[in-house]
Coordinates of C-alpha atoms and ligand atoms in Angstrom, one line a residue:
M74 CA 11.0 2.7 -36.3
P75 CA 8.1 1.1 -34.3
F76 CA 8.9 3.1 -31.2
Q77 CA 10.7 6.5 -31.1
I78 CA 10.9 9.3 -28.7
I79 CA 11.1 12.8 -30.1
R80 CA 11.0 16.4 -29.0
S81 CA 8.1 18.2 -30.6
D82 CA 4.7 19.7 -30.3
I83 CA 2.1 16.9 -30.5
T84 CA -0.4 19.1 -32.4
T85 CA 2.0 18.9 -35.4
M86 CA 2.2 15.2 -35.6
K87 CA 1.0 13.6 -38.9
T88 CA 0.2 10.3 -37.3
D89 CA -3.1 8.4 -37.7
A90 CA -3.9 9.2 -34.0
I91 CA -2.6 11.5 -31.3
V92 CA -3.4 11.1 -27.7
N93 CA -4.7 13.9 -25.5
A94 CA -3.9 14.1 -21.8
A95 CA -7.4 15.3 -20.9
N96 CA -9.5 15.7 -17.6
E97 CA -12.6 13.8 -16.7
T98 CA -15.0 16.4 -18.3
L99 CA -13.3 16.1 -21.7
L100 CA -14.2 19.8 -22.1
G101 CA -10.7 21.1 -22.5
G102 CA -8.1 22.6 -20.1
G103 CA -4.5 23.7 -20.1
G104 CA -1.2 22.0 -21.1
V105 CA -1.4 19.6 -24.0
D106 CA -5.2 19.5 -23.7
G107 CA -5.5 23.3 -24.4
A108 CA -3.0 23.1 -27.2
I109 CA -4.9 20.3 -28.9
H110 CA -8.3 22.1 -28.6
R111 CA -6.8 25.3 -29.9
A112 CA -5.3 23.6 -32.9
A113 CA -8.3 21.3 -33.7
G114 CA -10.8 24.1 -33.5
P115 CA -14.3 24.5 -31.8
E116 CA -15.6 21.4 -33.5
L117 CA -13.5 19.3 -31.1
L118 CA -15.3 20.7 -28.1
A119 CA -18.7 20.1 -29.7
A120 CA -17.7 16.4 -30.3
C121 CA -16.3 16.0 -26.8
R122 CA -19.6 17.2 -25.3
T123 CA -21.3 14.2 -26.7
L124 CA -18.9 11.7 -25.1
G125 CA -20.2 11.9 -21.5
G126 CA -16.8 12.5 -19.9
C127 CA -14.1 9.9 -19.3
R128 CA -12.8 8.2 -16.1
P129 CA -9.1 8.0 -15.2
G130 CA -7.4 5.2 -17.2
E131 CA -10.2 5.1 -19.9
A132 CA -9.8 6.4 -23.4
K133 CA -12.3 7.9 -25.9
L134 CA -12.0 8.8 -29.6
T135 CA -13.0 11.8 -31.7
S136 CA -12.0 12.9 -35.2
G137 CA -8.9 15.1 -35.5
F138 CA -10.8 18.0 -37.1
R139 CA -8.3 20.7 -38.1
L140 CA -5.3 18.7 -36.9
P141 CA -3.1 16.7 -39.4
C142 CA -4.1 13.4 -37.6
R143 CA -7.2 11.4 -38.3
Y144 CA -8.2 10.8 -34.7
I145 CA -7.7 12.2 -31.3
I146 CA -7.7 9.7 -28.5
H147 CA -8.7 11.4 -25.2
T148 CA -7.4 9.7 -22.0
V149 CA -7.4 10.8 -18.4
G150 CA -4.3 10.2 -16.4
P151 CA -4.1 9.9 -12.6
I152 CA -3.5 12.9 -10.4
W153 CA -0.3 12.1 -8.5
Q154 CA -0.7 11.9 -4.8
D155 CA 2.1 9.8 -3.3
G156 CA 2.3 6.8 -5.6
A157 CA 0.3 4.5 -3.2
H158 CA -3.1 5.3 -4.7
G159 CA -2.9 3.1 -7.8
E160 CA -1.4 5.9 -9.8
A161 CA 0.9 3.5 -11.8
E162 CA -1.9 1.1 -12.7
T163 CA -4.1 4.0 -13.8
L164 CA -1.4 5.4 -15.9
A165 CA -0.6 2.1 -17.5
A166 CA -4.3 1.7 -18.3
C167 CA -4.2 5.0 -20.2
Y168 CA -1.5 3.8 -22.5
R169 CA -3.0 0.3 -22.9
N170 CA -6.6 1.6 -23.6
S171 CA -5.4 4.3 -26.0
L172 CA -3.3 1.7 -27.9
E173 CA -6.3 -0.7 -28.0
L174 CA -8.6 2.0 -29.3
A175 CA -6.1 2.9 -32.0
R176 CA -5.8 -0.7 -33.0
A177 CA -9.6 -1.1 -33.1
H178 CA -9.6 1.9 -35.6
R179 CA -6.9 0.4 -37.7
C180 CA -4.4 3.1 -36.9
R181 CA -0.9 2.4 -38.1
S182 CA 0.7 5.2 -36.2
I183 CA 0.1 7.1 -32.9
A184 CA 1.7 9.8 -30.9
F185 CA 1.5 10.2 -27.1
P186 CA 2.4 13.0 -24.8
L187 CA 3.9 12.1 -21.4
I188 CA 0.5 11.7 -19.7
S189 CA 0.0 13.1 -16.2
S190 CA 3.6 14.5 -16.1
G191 CA 2.4 18.2 -16.2
A192 CA -0.5 19.6 -14.2
Y193 CA -1.3 16.2 -12.7
G194 CA 2.1 16.2 -11.0
Y195 CA 3.3 12.6 -11.8
P196 CA 7.1 12.4 -11.4
K197 CA 8.5 12.6 -14.8
D198 CA 11.0 9.8 -14.6
L199 CA 8.3 7.4 -13.3
A200 CA 5.8 8.6 -15.9
L201 CA 8.4 7.9 -18.6
Q202 CA 9.1 4.4 -17.2
T203 CA 5.4 3.5 -17.3
A204 CA 5.0 4.9 -20.8
V205 CA 8.0 3.0 -22.2
H206 CA 7.0 -0.2 -20.4
E207 CA 3.4 -0.2 -21.7
I208 CA 4.3 0.9 -25.2
S209 CA 7.0 -1.7 -25.6
R210 CA 4.8 -4.5 -24.2
F211 CA 2.1 -3.6 -26.8
L212 CA 4.7 -3.6 -29.6
L213 CA 5.8 -7.1 -28.8
T214 CA 2.5 -8.4 -30.2
N215 CA 1.3 -5.6 -32.5
E216 CA 2.5 -3.6 -35.5
M217 CA 2.2 0.1 -35.0
Q218 CA 4.5 3.2 -35.2
V219 CA 4.4 4.7 -31.7
T220 CA 5.9 8.0 -31.0
L221 CA 6.4 9.5 -27.5
V222 CA 6.4 13.2 -27.9
V223 CA 8.3 15.1 -25.3
F224 CA 7.6 18.7 -25.3
D225 CA 10.8 20.2 -23.9
S226 CA 14.0 18.9 -22.5
A227 CA 12.9 19.8 -19.0
S228 CA 10.0 17.3 -19.3
F229 CA 12.3 14.5 -20.2
Q230 CA 13.9 13.0 -17.1
L231 CA 15.7 9.8 -17.1
S232 CA 15.4 7.8 -13.9
R233 CA 18.6 8.2 -11.7
H234 CA 19.2 4.4 -11.7
L235 CA 20.1 4.8 -15.4
L236 CA 21.4 8.3 -15.6
D237 CA 24.1 8.3 -12.9
P238 CA 25.9 5.0 -13.9
V239 CA 25.7 5.8 -17.6
R240 CA 27.1 9.3 -16.9
S241 CA 30.1 7.9 -15.0
F242 CA 30.7 5.2 -17.6
I243 CA 30.9 7.9 -20.3
D244 CA 33.2 10.0 -18.1
E245 CA 35.5 7.0 -17.6
N246 CA 35.6 5.9 -21.2
Y247 CA 35.1 9.0 -23.3
V248 CA 38.1 9.9 -25.3
R249 CA 38.7 13.7 -25.0
A250 CA 39.3 14.5 -28.7
H251 CA 36.0 12.9 -29.6
T252 CA 34.0 12.7 -32.8
D253 CA 30.6 12.3 -31.3
V254 CA 27.9 10.5 -33.4
S255 CA 25.2 13.1 -32.9
R256 CA 21.8 12.9 -34.4
R257 CA 23.0 14.9 -37.4
E258 CA 25.9 12.6 -38.1
V259 CA 23.9 9.5 -37.6
R260 CA 21.3 10.8 -40.0
F261 CA 24.2 11.1 -42.5
L262 CA 25.2 7.5 -41.6
R263 CA 21.7 6.3 -42.2
N264 CA 21.6 7.3 -45.8
E265 CA 21.4 4.7 -48.6
C266 CA 23.8 1.9 -48.5
F267 CA 26.5 3.6 -50.6
A268 CA 26.4 6.7 -48.4
D269 CA 26.8 4.3 -45.4
M270 CA 30.0 2.9 -46.8
A271 CA 31.3 6.4 -47.8
A272 CA 30.4 7.7 -44.4
M273 CA 32.8 5.3 -42.9
Q274 CA 35.7 7.1 -44.6
A275 CA 34.3 10.6 -44.5
P276 CA 34.7 12.8 -41.4
P277 CA 31.3 13.6 -40.0
G278 CA 29.4 16.2 -42.0
I279 CA 31.3 15.8 -45.2
A280 CA 29.4 14.6 -48.2
P281 CA 30.3 11.1 -49.3
E282 CA 31.0 12.4 -52.8
A283 CA 33.8 14.5 -51.3
V284 CA 35.7 11.5 -50.2
R285 CA 34.9 9.3 -53.2
P286 CA 37.7 9.9 -55.7
S287 CA 36.7 10.6 -59.2
S288 CA 37.8 8.1 -61.8
A289 CA 40.2 10.6 -63.2
A290 CA 41.9 11.1 -59.8
R291 CA 42.0 7.4 -59.1
P292 CA 45.6 6.0 -59.3
Q293 CA 45.9 3.6 -62.1
S294 CA 47.6 0.3 -61.1
A295 CA 50.3 -1.0 -63.3
E296 CA 48.8 -4.4 -63.6
K297 CA 45.2 -5.6 -64.1
P298 CA 43.7 -7.5 -61.1
G299 CA 45.0 -11.1 -61.4
A300 CA 43.7 -14.5 -60.6
D301 CA 44.8 -14.2 -56.9
L302 CA 42.4 -11.2 -56.4
K303 CA 39.6 -13.2 -58.1
E304 CA 40.2 -16.1 -55.8
K305 CA 40.2 -13.8 -52.7
L306 CA 36.9 -12.3 -53.9
S307 CA 35.4 -15.7 -54.3
Q308 CA 36.2 -16.6 -50.6
L309 CA 34.4 -13.6 -49.0
D310 CA 33.5 -14.1 -45.3
E311 CA 29.8 -14.4 -44.4
G312 CA 28.2 -11.0 -44.7
F313 CA 26.0 -9.1 -42.2
S314 CA 22.6 -10.5 -43.2
V315 CA 23.9 -14.1 -43.3
M316 CA 25.4 -13.6 -39.8
L317 CA 22.2 -12.1 -38.6
L318 CA 20.0 -15.0 -39.8
R319 CA 22.5 -17.5 -38.4
K320 CA 22.4 -15.8 -35.0
I321 CA 18.6 -15.7 -35.0
D322 CA 18.6 -19.5 -35.6
E323 CA 21.3 -20.1 -33.0
R324 CA 19.2 -18.2 -30.4
G325 CA 16.1 -20.2 -31.3
M326 CA 14.2 -16.9 -32.0
T327 CA 11.6 -16.3 -34.6
D328 CA 12.3 -13.5 -37.1
A329 CA 9.4 -11.5 -35.7
E330 CA 10.7 -11.8 -32.1
C331 CA 14.1 -10.6 -33.3
Y332 CA 12.9 -7.5 -35.3
K333 CA 10.5 -6.5 -32.6
R334 CA 13.1 -6.6 -30.0
A335 CA 15.4 -4.7 -32.3
N336 CA 12.7 -1.9 -32.8
I337 CA 13.0 -2.6 -36.5
D338 CA 10.0 -2.7 -38.7
R339 CA 8.9 -5.7 -40.7
K340 CA 9.5 -4.2 -44.1
L341 CA 13.2 -3.4 -43.4
F342 CA 13.7 -6.8 -41.9
S343 CA 12.4 -8.5 -45.1
K344 CA 14.7 -6.3 -47.1
I345 CA 17.7 -7.4 -45.1
R346 CA 16.5 -11.0 -45.1
S347 CA 16.2 -11.1 -48.9
S348 CA 19.6 -9.5 -49.7
K349 CA 22.8 -11.2 -48.8
T350 CA 24.7 -8.1 -49.5
Y351 CA 22.5 -5.7 -47.6
R352 CA 24.6 -2.8 -46.1
P353 CA 22.9 -1.7 -42.9
S354 CA 23.4 1.5 -41.0
K355 CA 25.3 1.3 -37.7
P356 CA 22.3 1.9 -35.5
T357 CA 20.5 -0.9 -37.4
V358 CA 23.4 -3.3 -36.7
L359 CA 23.5 -2.3 -33.1
A360 CA 19.7 -2.8 -32.8
F361 CA 20.1 -6.4 -33.9
A362 CA 23.0 -6.9 -31.6
I363 CA 20.8 -5.8 -28.7
A364 CA 17.9 -7.9 -29.8
L365 CA 20.1 -11.0 -30.1
E366 CA 21.8 -10.2 -26.7
L367 CA 25.2 -10.5 -28.3
S368 CA 28.3 -10.1 -26.2
L369 CA 30.6 -7.2 -26.7
E370 CA 32.9 -9.3 -28.8
E371 CA 30.1 -10.7 -31.0
T372 CA 28.7 -7.2 -31.4
Q373 CA 32.1 -6.0 -32.6
D374 CA 32.2 -8.9 -35.0
M375 CA 28.7 -8.1 -36.4
L376 CA 29.6 -4.4 -36.7
R377 CA 32.8 -5.4 -38.6
K378 CA 30.7 -7.3 -41.1
A379 CA 29.0 -4.1 -42.0
G380 CA 32.2 -2.1 -42.0
F381 CA 31.7 -0.4 -38.5
A382 CA 33.3 -0.5 -35.1
L383 CA 32.5 0.7 -31.6
S384 CA 34.8 3.5 -30.5
H385 CA 35.5 5.3 -27.3
S386 CA 35.5 8.6 -29.1
S387 CA 31.7 8.4 -29.6
K388 CA 29.2 9.0 -26.8
F389 CA 26.7 7.0 -28.8
D390 CA 29.0 4.0 -28.9
I391 CA 29.9 4.2 -25.2
I392 CA 26.3 4.2 -24.2
V393 CA 25.5 1.1 -26.3
E394 CA 28.6 -0.5 -24.9
Y395 CA 27.5 0.3 -21.4
F396 CA 24.2 -1.6 -21.9
I397 CA 25.9 -4.6 -23.5
V398 CA 28.6 -5.0 -20.8
H399 CA 25.9 -4.7 -18.1
G400 CA 23.7 -7.3 -19.8
N401 CA 20.8 -4.8 -20.2
Y402 CA 19.3 -5.7 -23.6
N403 CA 16.1 -3.7 -23.2
I404 CA 16.2 -1.6 -26.4
F405 CA 13.5 0.8 -25.2
E406 CA 15.5 1.5 -22.0
L407 CA 18.6 2.0 -24.1
N408 CA 16.8 4.4 -26.5
E409 CA 15.5 6.3 -23.5
T410 CA 19.1 6.7 -22.4
L411 CA 20.4 7.6 -25.9
F412 CA 17.6 10.2 -26.1
A413 CA 18.5 11.7 -22.7
F414 CA 22.1 12.2 -24.0
D415 CA 20.9 13.6 -27.3
Q416 CA 22.0 10.7 -29.4
C417 CA 20.4 9.0 -32.2
L418 CA 18.1 6.1 -31.3
L419 CA 18.5 2.4 -32.3
G420 CA 16.1 0.9 -34.8
A421 CA 15.1 1.3 -38.3
Ligands
AR6_629 N1 2.9 18.7 -27.2 C1 3.5 17.6 -26.5 N2 3.6 17.7 -25.1 C2 3.0 18.7 -24.4 C3 2.4 19.8 -25.1 C4 2.4 19.7 -26.5 N3 1.8 20.7 -27.3 N4 2.0 20.7 -24.2 C5 2.4 20.2 -23.0 N5 3.0 19.0 -23.1 P1 -0.3 18.3 -19.1 P2 -1.4 16.2 -17.4 C6 3.5 18.1 -22.1 O1 -0.3 19.2 -18.0 O2 -0.3 16.3 -16.5 C7 -4.9 19.8 -18.5 O3 -5.4 21.0 -18.1 C8 3.9 18.7 -20.8 O4 5.2 19.3 -20.8 O5 -0.8 18.7 -20.4 O6 -1.9 14.8 -17.8 C9 -6.0 18.8 -18.6 O7 -7.3 19.3 -19.0 C10 3.8 17.4 -19.9 O8 5.1 16.8 -19.9 O9 -1.2 17.0 -18.8 C11 -6.0 18.2 -17.3 O10 -6.8 18.9 -16.4 C12 2.8 16.5 -20.6 O11 2.5 17.1 -21.9 C13 -4.6 18.2 -16.9 O12 -4.0 19.3 -17.6 C14 1.4 16.5 -19.8 O13 1.1 17.7 -19.2 C15 -3.9 16.9 -17.2 O14 -2.6 16.9 -16.7

């Protein structure tokens, strides 16, 4: 997935680069800066001493030393005053310059903390908005795996303009006896294509094998399949990938525009493109529905091609539906919301 948000400790990230929310001296401090220096070892401080500090919005690079990443990109976020002192521009520059530096060093993956949202007092919802905006803008024209690492749930705050309406939409639509598609279940849904198909019949958490009858248990039909079945099989409707490519053409989009807006990486897209019978996972289908700005009806149609449906007994489905019916096709904003409700994200 080109852009994902996860809860983790950034010092454990095995990405090509991680970003440090440093101060102007670059000589270490508290928060994520302290954690990175502790984990990288004293060689990091020695390297930082040679860099001559860093101004807010700029970014400088060192090796990762004892960390599992190759590089550490040090950037200095703005100290929040009241929002009228250019804080948003400086914060945006932190993300832009860090991403540029990573690209210049041929990084294929990078992880960011939520810069300025700790000791520097930047309101977390606004810090998140800027982060998502700058990262998604960069990804429209670049190939990189970008991860936003959120340390704890308290540091992830969705802006109220999204949180409140989504919450009431869920309350209005959520079927009480639900079977929520939580991260665990979607992980199950995301397994290989056969598992995808079996998952549609299996209750969440039950292995596909458990619902696939063994040949011995399968009822034997009295007659062998006849010509009418053969005929039906020769008249199959268009499948998911054919529909996807048709919709891309109808929208006048390029393939790259489509997979980038779907938060899907190029390799997966090529795989789907080259196989007429590709069986995608449900989050992948929905990612393309969002990228193509499909109506709810068209989305249901595309889901059916892959054997899925939207249901009001799943919080995940209701959140996606909320975005579609409100014409909000920003996948990154949708993923922010899914993350806030502890649901799996859309994309590869
Ligand atoms: N992994 C991921 N995120 C973390 C981690 C971690 N290990 N530790 C903290 N965070 P902050 P700032 C989150 O204060 O606001 C330092 O002293 C944290 O929850 O680290 O840019 C520097 O030297 C918060 O959401 O950075 C500067 O003086 C986010 O990282 C000053 O703090 C940023 O919090 C910079 O302040």
